[in-house]
Amino acid sequence: MANESDILKRMLDRERRARKEAEMLLEEKARALYEANLEVLRINASLESEVQDRTSDLTRAIREANAAKEAEKEFLSKMSHEIRTPMNAIIGMTHLMFDTAMTEEQREYMNSVHYSADLLRGLITDVLQMSKIEAGAMEYRGRNFQLRELLQAVQRTFQFNLKSKPVDIILDYDDRIPVQLHGDDVMLNQILMNLVGNAAKFTREGFIEIAAARMRSMEADQFIEFSVRDTGIGIAKDRLLDIFKSFKQASDDVELNFGGSGLGLAITRELVELSGGTIEVQSEIGEGTCFVFRLPFRNAEMEEAYEADQPERVSETQFANDRKILIVEDNPLNQRYLGNLLQKWGVLFDLATNGIEGVNKASQYNYPLVLMDIQMPEMNGYEATIQLRHMNSYKETPIIGLSAFAFDSDIKESLDSGMNAHISKPFTPRQLREKLEEYLPSSVRKTHLADAGFQFNPKLDTEQLNSFYEGDLEYARDMFSIFLKNLPAYAMELKDLLATDKMEGVGNLLHKIKPTFPMVGLGAWHGDVERLEHAIRKETMSAEEVKREVGEVVSKVRGALPMLQNELKRIEEYITQNE
Ligand code: ADP
């Protein structure tokens, strides 16, 4: 029995121990589970916060990238505005200058100004265009055009540029190409200008051949193979692949010897690809280079012929509108440029210098057309247009936007705000005239400039004044009044510079004043001032002599002031009487 109870007890003990062990094990496992759970929670929490951190990092990065993109876009359009506005004035003024009587020497100088301004415009265009392409903002725009004429225009342009080198420019045109094609002729023109421009740059003698051949035609599609081949310096084999990349030149001394941004071919390739084509190059050092590209076009019905934008004489057109149009423009140089063109064409106008003034003026007179700058203080061109469109008498009036913005989206914004059309600055006289002809059609007449009948004071250089103003008395009035307005400030500045012996400053200021003399009929003094300016620059005169001579010029000008003021009054009276 005792044994039995012992056995029972031992069993019970064992069981109790086993249960305890099991409980302990359970407890241990529960604790481990609990800890594991805690760990999971901790990891989860940290994962969540990591995900949150990453998400907010990403959102921030995206926001920053978008802001950077916006800032870049804004910077580019601002830059293009800042650079293009004075460029507009320079190019515009050269057009006007070519329209005046000039000596051979002046014409030569003007040609250089025009050439350099064009180069600069090319560079700005390249940089802007590359950024536009990179931002995906460049669009293919097809229209009808005549390929042969386009190629001939490129050939003529370079024939003229190559005059000084023994380089022939040949056109090899396949007559099987249809007369009219449909495609983006602006892009094609640019591709060719880039390639032929390079060929002209890198070829000292021999020839440049531009060829266009029909490859195959499939129903409405035409594939054309173009090539631009030259007998120039050639490109080394190991550089051939790289030259289509931005800012790459075939050798490091190229920029030194030939100039250039290294962007031309990168843009060219992008444009070819945007037009649905391909481009390749073959070249041998010393033998020459050949660029070949193939583009698709569509057949097109005969349409109005392609008209190249060539320099023109401004005064050939005359409008006969008897109602004033409105210019809303804040920049004085652009006001002058626009004003001069309009005056030459016989278009009457009023001027407002910002959007608010524009809207005010428009509410007082029913203008048949408005030329509207976009970037202006107080109220910009978009806002002003929206306000005008709310006025009953301006629901249909043509409003043409003028802006230096280069982006398609900006042009769209102009049209969205209610404008009928848009002209990008800088614009040529032809571009403005065409828009006016389109939107002021009833007023276009071929008339002749009325003889102004005004006689300038014979004490002034009347020949110069007549040929400069061509009877355009309002222009003369503006120039006389600007001259008279600026003179006291110049005299004061000269006095200060002389008193502090800042001779270089004196030279610079004389240089600035000098060209204004002929504009008020004091051309004879131009030479005196020029000699003085040279003497200062070359330091061939003592400070005392400079002071005396400058003093004489100043007193001579002072002496002429009453005559100039009187002349301005006569001009103003004449204008009022003949209004
Ligand atoms: P760039 O503005 O410097 O001319 P591009 O992108 O148009 O820039 O050309 C890149 C480089 O390719 C040039 O600097 C030049 O070294 C080389 N290159 C282009 N076209 C020719 C050519 N027809 N003959 C010789 N070298 C050329």
PDB file of C-alpha atoms in Angstrom, residues 1 13 15 29 37 39 86 99 138 174 237 251 253 279 301 322 345 351 372 405 474 503 515:
ATOM      1  CA  MET A   1       0.000   0.000   0.000  1.00  0.00           C
ATOM      2  CA  ASP A  13       5.160  15.058  -8.018  1.00  0.00           C
ATOM      3  CA  GLU A  15       3.122  15.561 -12.912  1.00  0.00           C
ATOM      4  CA  LYS A  29       7.181  31.390 -24.817  1.00  0.00           C
ATOM      5  CA  ASN A  37       5.290  41.213 -30.820  1.00  0.00           C
ATOM      6  CA  GLU A  39       9.678  44.027 -31.746  1.00  0.00           C
ATOM      7  CA  PRO A  86      17.145  95.396 -76.559  1.00  0.00           C
ATOM      8  CA  ASP A  99      15.942 102.969 -94.964  1.00  0.00           C
ATOM      9  CA  MET A 138       9.097  71.975 -79.062  1.00  0.00           C
ATOM     10  CA  ASP A 174      15.650  65.977-107.780  1.00  0.00           C
ATOM     11  CA  LYS A 237      36.952  59.485 -86.777  1.00  0.00           C
ATOM     12  CA  SER A 251      38.740  69.474 -81.658  1.00  0.00           C
ATOM     13  CA  ASP A 253      40.939  74.537 -80.958  1.00  0.00           C
ATOM     14  CA  ILE A 279      20.733  61.813 -89.513  1.00  0.00           C
ATOM     15  CA  GLU A 301      -2.137  70.714-102.884  1.00  0.00           C
ATOM     16  CA  ASP A 322      -8.208 107.189 -90.909  1.00  0.00           C
ATOM     17  CA  TRP A 345       3.272 103.304 -93.159  1.00  0.00           C
ATOM     18  CA  LEU A 351       0.185 105.189 -77.117  1.00  0.00           C
ATOM     19  CA  MET A 372      -0.613  94.819 -76.828  1.00  0.00           C
ATOM     20  CA  PHE A 405       8.151  84.996 -74.556  1.00  0.00           C
ATOM     21  CA  GLU A 474       6.503 113.500 -85.737  1.00  0.00           C
ATOM     22  CA  MET A 503      38.848 111.822 -68.583  1.00  0.00           C
ATOM     23  CA  PRO A 515      25.504 110.482 -82.742  1.00  0.00           C
TER      24      PRO A 515
END
